[in-house]
């Protein structure tokens, strides 16, 4: 399988396929400005390392790497629902535990690299969710990490879909983290009976946080407390989830290190809560998230300082 992938989609010295953890196949993208890794299991981006500014994503070193489990960390894709609408359904949908197929790789002049993966309905997905669909995940690796998740409704009835690019960002120290861009928005507090509350100012995290922010089309910025800020731009999404499990929930999760909550925060570009999307037959809905990792002060790239 790996040989076939390299033959069909490998690009010399830029894109290669190999077996990753748990012998699951993954793509490695070596762009001029950054390196990234994407597992075919879940179309899961597990690493984005902008040269000079370190790893942007947080990965659990206790993650499962099994075909029947989601990977913990990186960017799980939650689809076609967010959370668990019914107890018998898998939490966050089935896209993150499905095997995706690579459909395209290419280079861009700017000079970023791109890989596209696809998931279509099958007997197994139709048992959980009775809709034909074609889901495409495009990952573009350059100075930014850009992810585009597109759902084409290939059926004859409208379908309702939620989605999340459930991104785990690596931060230096959770005590010093500030999340900007949500001031004045309302959020559903999943830890307080789904009450809707207002956000005043920047968000700091000193306890478990699990919130769906509403009406949020704008960029969100994570100040990671040390050298970096991470800006997250988006489109096709009017909701944003912020999640940190804090002490007790970290300890309760088998695939999450006890102290993991100190170095991560999830900022998720979503279609969740009142932002569920109805897609008509033959139509496409795309959710895009573009993340840029920069030093907290000064220009993004050392070269820009002397231009
Ligand atoms: C967040 C949800 O998006 O994902 C939380 O808002 C949930 O409620 C978290 O706990 C992690 O979910 P999971 O299924 O990956 O453990």
Coordinates of C-alpha atoms and ligand atoms in Angstrom, one line a residue:
X1 CA 0.0 0.0 0.0
X2 CA 2.8 2.5 0.9
X3 CA 4.6 1.7 -2.3
X4 CA 1.5 2.3 -4.3
X5 CA 0.8 5.6 -2.5
X6 CA 4.4 6.8 -3.1
X7 CA 4.2 5.7 -6.8
X8 CA 0.8 7.5 -7.4
X9 CA 1.0 10.5 -5.1
X10 CA 4.6 10.9 -3.9
X11 CA 6.5 14.1 -5.0
X12 CA 10.3 13.8 -5.0
X13 CA 11.8 15.3 -1.8
X14 CA 8.5 17.0 -1.0
X15 CA 5.7 14.5 -0.3
X16 CA 6.2 10.9 0.8
X17 CA 4.1 8.1 2.5
X18 CA 5.2 5.8 5.3
X19 CA 3.9 3.8 8.1
X20 CA 3.4 5.9 11.3
X21 CA 2.5 4.9 14.8
X22 CA 0.4 1.7 15.0
X23 CA 1.5 1.0 11.5
X24 CA -1.1 3.4 10.2
X25 CA -0.2 5.0 6.9
X26 CA 0.7 8.7 6.9
X27 CA 1.9 11.4 4.5
X28 CA 4.9 13.6 5.3
X29 CA 4.9 17.0 3.6
X30 CA 8.2 18.8 3.5
X31 CA 7.5 22.3 2.4
X32 CA 10.0 25.1 2.2
X33 CA 8.6 26.8 5.3
X34 CA 7.1 24.0 7.3
X35 CA 6.8 20.2 7.7
X36 CA 3.5 18.4 8.3
X37 CA 2.2 14.9 8.8
X38 CA -1.2 13.6 8.0
X39 CA -2.6 10.2 8.8
X40 CA -5.0 8.6 6.3
X41 CA -6.9 7.3 9.4
X42 CA -9.3 10.2 10.0
X43 CA -7.5 12.5 7.5
X44 CA -5.8 13.5 10.7
X45 CA -3.2 16.2 10.7
X46 CA -0.9 15.2 13.5
X47 CA 2.0 17.7 13.1
X48 CA 2.7 21.1 11.7
X49 CA 6.2 22.4 12.4
X50 CA 6.8 25.9 11.0
X51 CA 10.6 26.1 10.6
X52 CA 12.1 28.3 13.3
X53 CA 8.9 28.4 15.4
X54 CA 8.5 24.8 16.6
X55 CA 5.5 22.5 16.6
X56 CA 2.2 24.2 16.5
X57 CA 0.0 21.3 17.3
X58 CA -0.3 19.3 20.6
X59 CA -0.2 15.5 20.4
X60 CA -0.9 13.1 23.3
X61 CA 2.0 10.7 23.8
X62 CA -0.6 8.3 25.1
X63 CA -2.8 8.4 22.0
X64 CA -4.3 5.3 20.5
X65 CA -3.2 4.6 16.9
X66 CA -5.8 2.1 16.0
X67 CA -8.3 1.9 13.2
X68 CA -11.2 1.7 15.6
X69 CA -10.2 4.7 17.8
X70 CA -9.6 8.4 17.2
X71 CA -6.1 9.9 17.4
X72 CA -5.8 12.2 20.5
X73 CA -4.2 15.5 19.6
X74 CA -3.5 17.2 16.3
X75 CA -6.7 17.9 14.3
X76 CA -9.4 15.3 14.6
X77 CA -12.3 15.9 12.1
X78 CA -15.7 15.7 13.9
X79 CA -18.3 15.0 11.3
X80 CA -21.3 14.7 10.6
X81 CA -22.2 15.6 14.1
X82 CA -20.5 17.3 17.0
X83 CA -20.7 15.7 20.5
X84 CA -23.1 12.8 20.9
X85 CA -26.6 13.5 19.8
X86 CA -27.8 10.0 20.9
X87 CA -26.1 7.6 23.3
X88 CA -25.8 4.8 20.7
X89 CA -23.9 7.1 18.2
X90 CA -20.1 7.5 18.3
X91 CA -19.0 10.8 20.0
X92 CA -18.1 13.4 17.3
X93 CA -19.2 11.3 14.4
X94 CA -17.4 8.7 12.3
X95 CA -15.1 10.7 10.1
X96 CA -12.3 10.7 12.6
X97 CA -12.3 6.8 12.8
X98 CA -12.7 6.2 9.1
X99 CA -10.0 5.3 6.6
X100 CA -9.8 8.1 4.0
X101 CA -8.3 7.7 0.5
X102 CA -5.7 10.1 -1.0
X103 CA -7.0 11.6 -4.2
X104 CA -4.5 14.3 -5.0
X105 CA -1.1 15.9 -4.1
X106 CA 0.4 19.0 -5.7
X107 CA 2.9 21.8 -5.3
X108 CA 2.0 25.5 -5.5
X109 CA 4.2 28.3 -6.7
X110 CA 4.1 30.2 -3.4
X111 CA 5.7 27.4 -2.6
X112 CA 3.2 25.4 -0.4
X113 CA 2.3 21.8 -0.8
X114 CA -1.2 20.3 -0.8
X115 CA -2.7 16.9 -0.2
X116 CA -6.4 16.0 -0.6
X117 CA -8.2 13.0 1.0
X118 CA -11.7 11.8 0.4
X119 CA -14.3 9.9 2.4
X120 CA -17.6 8.7 0.8
X121 CA -20.6 6.9 2.2
X122 CA -20.5 3.2 2.7
X123 CA -22.6 0.5 4.2
X124 CA -21.0 1.2 7.6
X125 CA -21.6 5.0 7.4
X126 CA -25.2 4.6 6.1
X127 CA -26.0 2.4 9.2
X128 CA -25.1 5.3 11.4
X129 CA -26.3 8.2 9.2
X130 CA -28.5 7.5 6.2
X131 CA -27.1 10.0 3.7
X132 CA -24.9 9.7 0.6
X133 CA -22.0 12.2 0.7
X134 CA -18.6 13.0 -0.6
X135 CA -16.3 14.6 2.0
X136 CA -13.0 16.1 0.9
X137 CA -10.2 17.3 3.3
X138 CA -7.6 19.5 1.6
X139 CA -4.5 20.3 3.7
X140 CA -2.2 23.1 2.4
X141 CA 1.2 23.3 4.1
X142 CA 3.2 26.5 3.7
X143 CA 3.9 29.4 6.1
X144 CA 0.3 28.7 7.3
X145 CA -1.5 25.4 7.9
X146 CA -4.7 25.6 5.9
X147 CA -7.4 22.9 6.1
X148 CA -10.6 22.8 4.0
X149 CA -13.3 20.3 4.7
X150 CA -15.9 20.2 2.0
X151 CA -19.1 18.2 2.0
X152 CA -20.9 17.5 -1.3
X153 CA -24.4 16.2 -0.9
X154 CA -24.5 13.4 -3.5
X155 CA -28.0 12.3 -2.5
X156 CA -31.5 13.4 -3.5
X157 CA -32.6 14.8 -0.1
X158 CA -31.2 17.8 1.9
X159 CA -28.8 16.8 4.7
X160 CA -27.9 18.5 8.0
X161 CA -24.3 18.3 9.1
X162 CA -22.3 19.6 12.0
X163 CA -18.5 19.7 11.8
X164 CA -15.4 20.5 13.8
X165 CA -11.7 20.9 12.9
X166 CA -11.0 20.0 16.5
X167 CA -7.5 21.5 16.7
X168 CA -5.3 20.9 19.7
X169 CA -2.8 23.7 19.8
X170 CA 0.5 23.4 21.7
X171 CA 1.0 26.1 24.3
X172 CA 3.9 26.9 26.5
X173 CA 2.1 27.2 29.8
X174 CA -1.7 27.2 30.2
X175 CA -1.5 29.6 33.2
X176 CA -0.2 32.3 30.9
X177 CA -2.5 31.6 27.9
X178 CA -4.9 34.3 26.6
X179 CA -7.4 33.7 23.8
X180 CA -8.4 36.9 22.0
X181 CA -11.1 37.5 19.4
X182 CA -14.2 36.3 21.4
X183 CA -14.9 39.5 23.4
X184 CA -18.6 40.4 23.4
X185 CA -19.7 37.0 22.0
X186 CA -22.1 34.6 23.7
X187 CA -21.2 31.1 24.5
X188 CA -23.0 27.9 25.5
X189 CA -21.4 26.6 28.6
X190 CA -21.4 22.8 28.3
X191 CA -20.3 22.5 31.9
X192 CA -23.2 24.5 33.3
X193 CA -26.4 23.1 31.9
X194 CA -25.8 24.6 28.5
X195 CA -26.5 28.1 29.8
X196 CA -25.8 30.9 27.4
X197 CA -23.3 33.4 28.9
X198 CA -21.5 36.5 27.6
X199 CA -17.7 36.7 27.1
X200 CA -16.1 39.8 28.4
X201 CA -12.5 40.5 27.3
X202 CA -9.9 37.8 26.6
X203 CA -10.4 34.2 27.8
X204 CA -7.9 32.8 30.3
X205 CA -8.0 29.2 31.5
X206 CA -7.8 28.2 35.2
X207 CA -10.3 25.4 35.2
X208 CA -12.1 23.0 32.9
X209 CA -13.5 24.9 29.9
X210 CA -15.9 23.4 27.4
X211 CA -17.8 26.1 25.5
X212 CA -19.4 26.7 22.1
X213 CA -19.0 30.4 21.1
X214 CA -21.8 31.6 18.8
X215 CA -21.8 34.1 15.9
X216 CA -18.0 34.0 15.6
X217 CA -16.9 34.6 12.0
X218 CA -13.7 36.4 13.0
X219 CA -10.1 35.3 13.7
X220 CA -9.2 34.0 17.1
X221 CA -5.7 34.5 18.5
X222 CA -3.9 32.3 21.1
X223 CA -1.2 34.1 23.0
X224 CA 0.7 31.1 24.4
X225 CA 2.3 32.8 27.3
X226 CA 5.8 32.7 26.0
X227 CA 7.2 33.4 22.6
X228 CA 4.4 32.7 20.3
X229 CA 1.0 33.7 19.2
X230 CA -1.2 31.6 16.9
X231 CA -3.8 33.2 14.7
X232 CA -6.7 31.1 13.4
X233 CA -8.7 32.5 10.5
X234 CA -11.8 30.8 9.2
X235 CA -14.7 30.7 6.8
X236 CA -17.8 28.7 6.5
X237 CA -18.1 28.6 10.3
X238 CA -20.0 30.8 12.7
X239 CA -19.2 28.8 15.8
X240 CA -16.0 28.2 17.8
X241 CA -15.4 25.6 20.5
X242 CA -12.8 26.2 23.2
X243 CA -11.9 23.1 25.3
X244 CA -9.4 22.3 28.0
X245 CA -10.1 19.3 30.2
X246 CA -8.1 20.5 33.2
X247 CA -7.0 18.2 36.0
X248 CA -9.8 15.7 36.7
X249 CA -10.8 15.1 33.1
X250 CA -7.2 14.7 32.0
X251 CA -6.7 12.0 34.6
X252 CA -9.9 10.3 33.6
X253 CA -9.0 10.0 29.9
X254 CA -6.9 6.9 29.2
X255 CA -5.3 8.4 26.1
X256 CA -4.4 11.7 27.7
X257 CA -1.4 12.4 30.0
X258 CA -2.3 13.6 33.5
X259 CA -0.5 16.9 33.0
X260 CA -1.4 17.2 29.3
X261 CA -3.9 20.0 30.0
X262 CA -1.0 22.3 30.9
X263 CA 0.4 22.5 27.4
X264 CA -2.7 22.4 25.2
X265 CA -5.8 24.3 24.3
X266 CA -8.4 23.3 21.7
X267 CA -9.7 26.1 19.5
X268 CA -12.1 24.4 17.1
X269 CA -13.5 25.9 13.9
X270 CA -17.0 24.4 13.9
X271 CA -20.5 24.1 12.6
X272 CA -22.0 23.3 16.0
X273 CA -25.2 24.2 18.0
X274 CA -27.2 26.8 16.0
X275 CA -24.5 26.7 13.2
X276 CA -25.6 23.2 11.9
X277 CA -25.6 23.4 8.0
X278 CA -28.3 22.2 5.7
X279 CA -26.8 21.1 2.4
X280 CA -29.1 20.7 -0.6
X281 CA -28.7 17.9 -3.1
X282 CA -25.7 18.6 -5.4
X283 CA -24.5 21.4 -3.2
X284 CA -21.2 21.8 -1.3
X285 CA -20.5 23.3 2.1
X286 CA -16.9 24.1 2.9
X287 CA -15.4 25.0 6.3
X288 CA -11.9 26.4 6.2
X289 CA -9.4 27.1 8.9
X290 CA -6.0 28.7 8.4
X291 CA -3.5 28.8 11.3
X292 CA -0.4 30.9 11.5
X293 CA 2.2 30.6 14.2
X294 CA 4.3 33.7 14.9
X295 CA 6.6 35.0 17.5
X296 CA 4.8 37.1 20.1
X297 CA 6.6 40.3 19.0
X298 CA 8.1 41.2 15.7
X299 CA 7.5 40.0 12.2
X300 CA 6.4 36.4 11.5
X301 CA 9.5 35.5 9.6
X302 CA 13.1 36.6 10.4
X303 CA 13.6 37.4 6.7
X304 CA 10.7 40.0 6.9
X305 CA 12.7 41.9 9.5
X306 CA 15.3 43.0 7.0
X307 CA 13.1 43.5 4.0
Ligands
LIG1 C1 -14.8 18.9 22.7 C2 -16.1 18.8 23.4 O1 -14.9 19.4 21.4 O2 -14.2 17.6 22.6 C3 -15.9 18.2 24.7 O3 -16.7 20.1 23.4 C4 -15.2 16.8 24.6 O4 -17.2 18.0 25.4 C5 -13.9 17.0 23.8 O5 -14.9 16.3 25.9 C6 -13.1 15.7 23.6 O6 -13.9 14.8 23.0 P1 -13.3 13.3 22.7 O7 -14.5 12.5 22.2 O8 -12.3 13.5 21.7 O9 -12.8 12.8 24.0

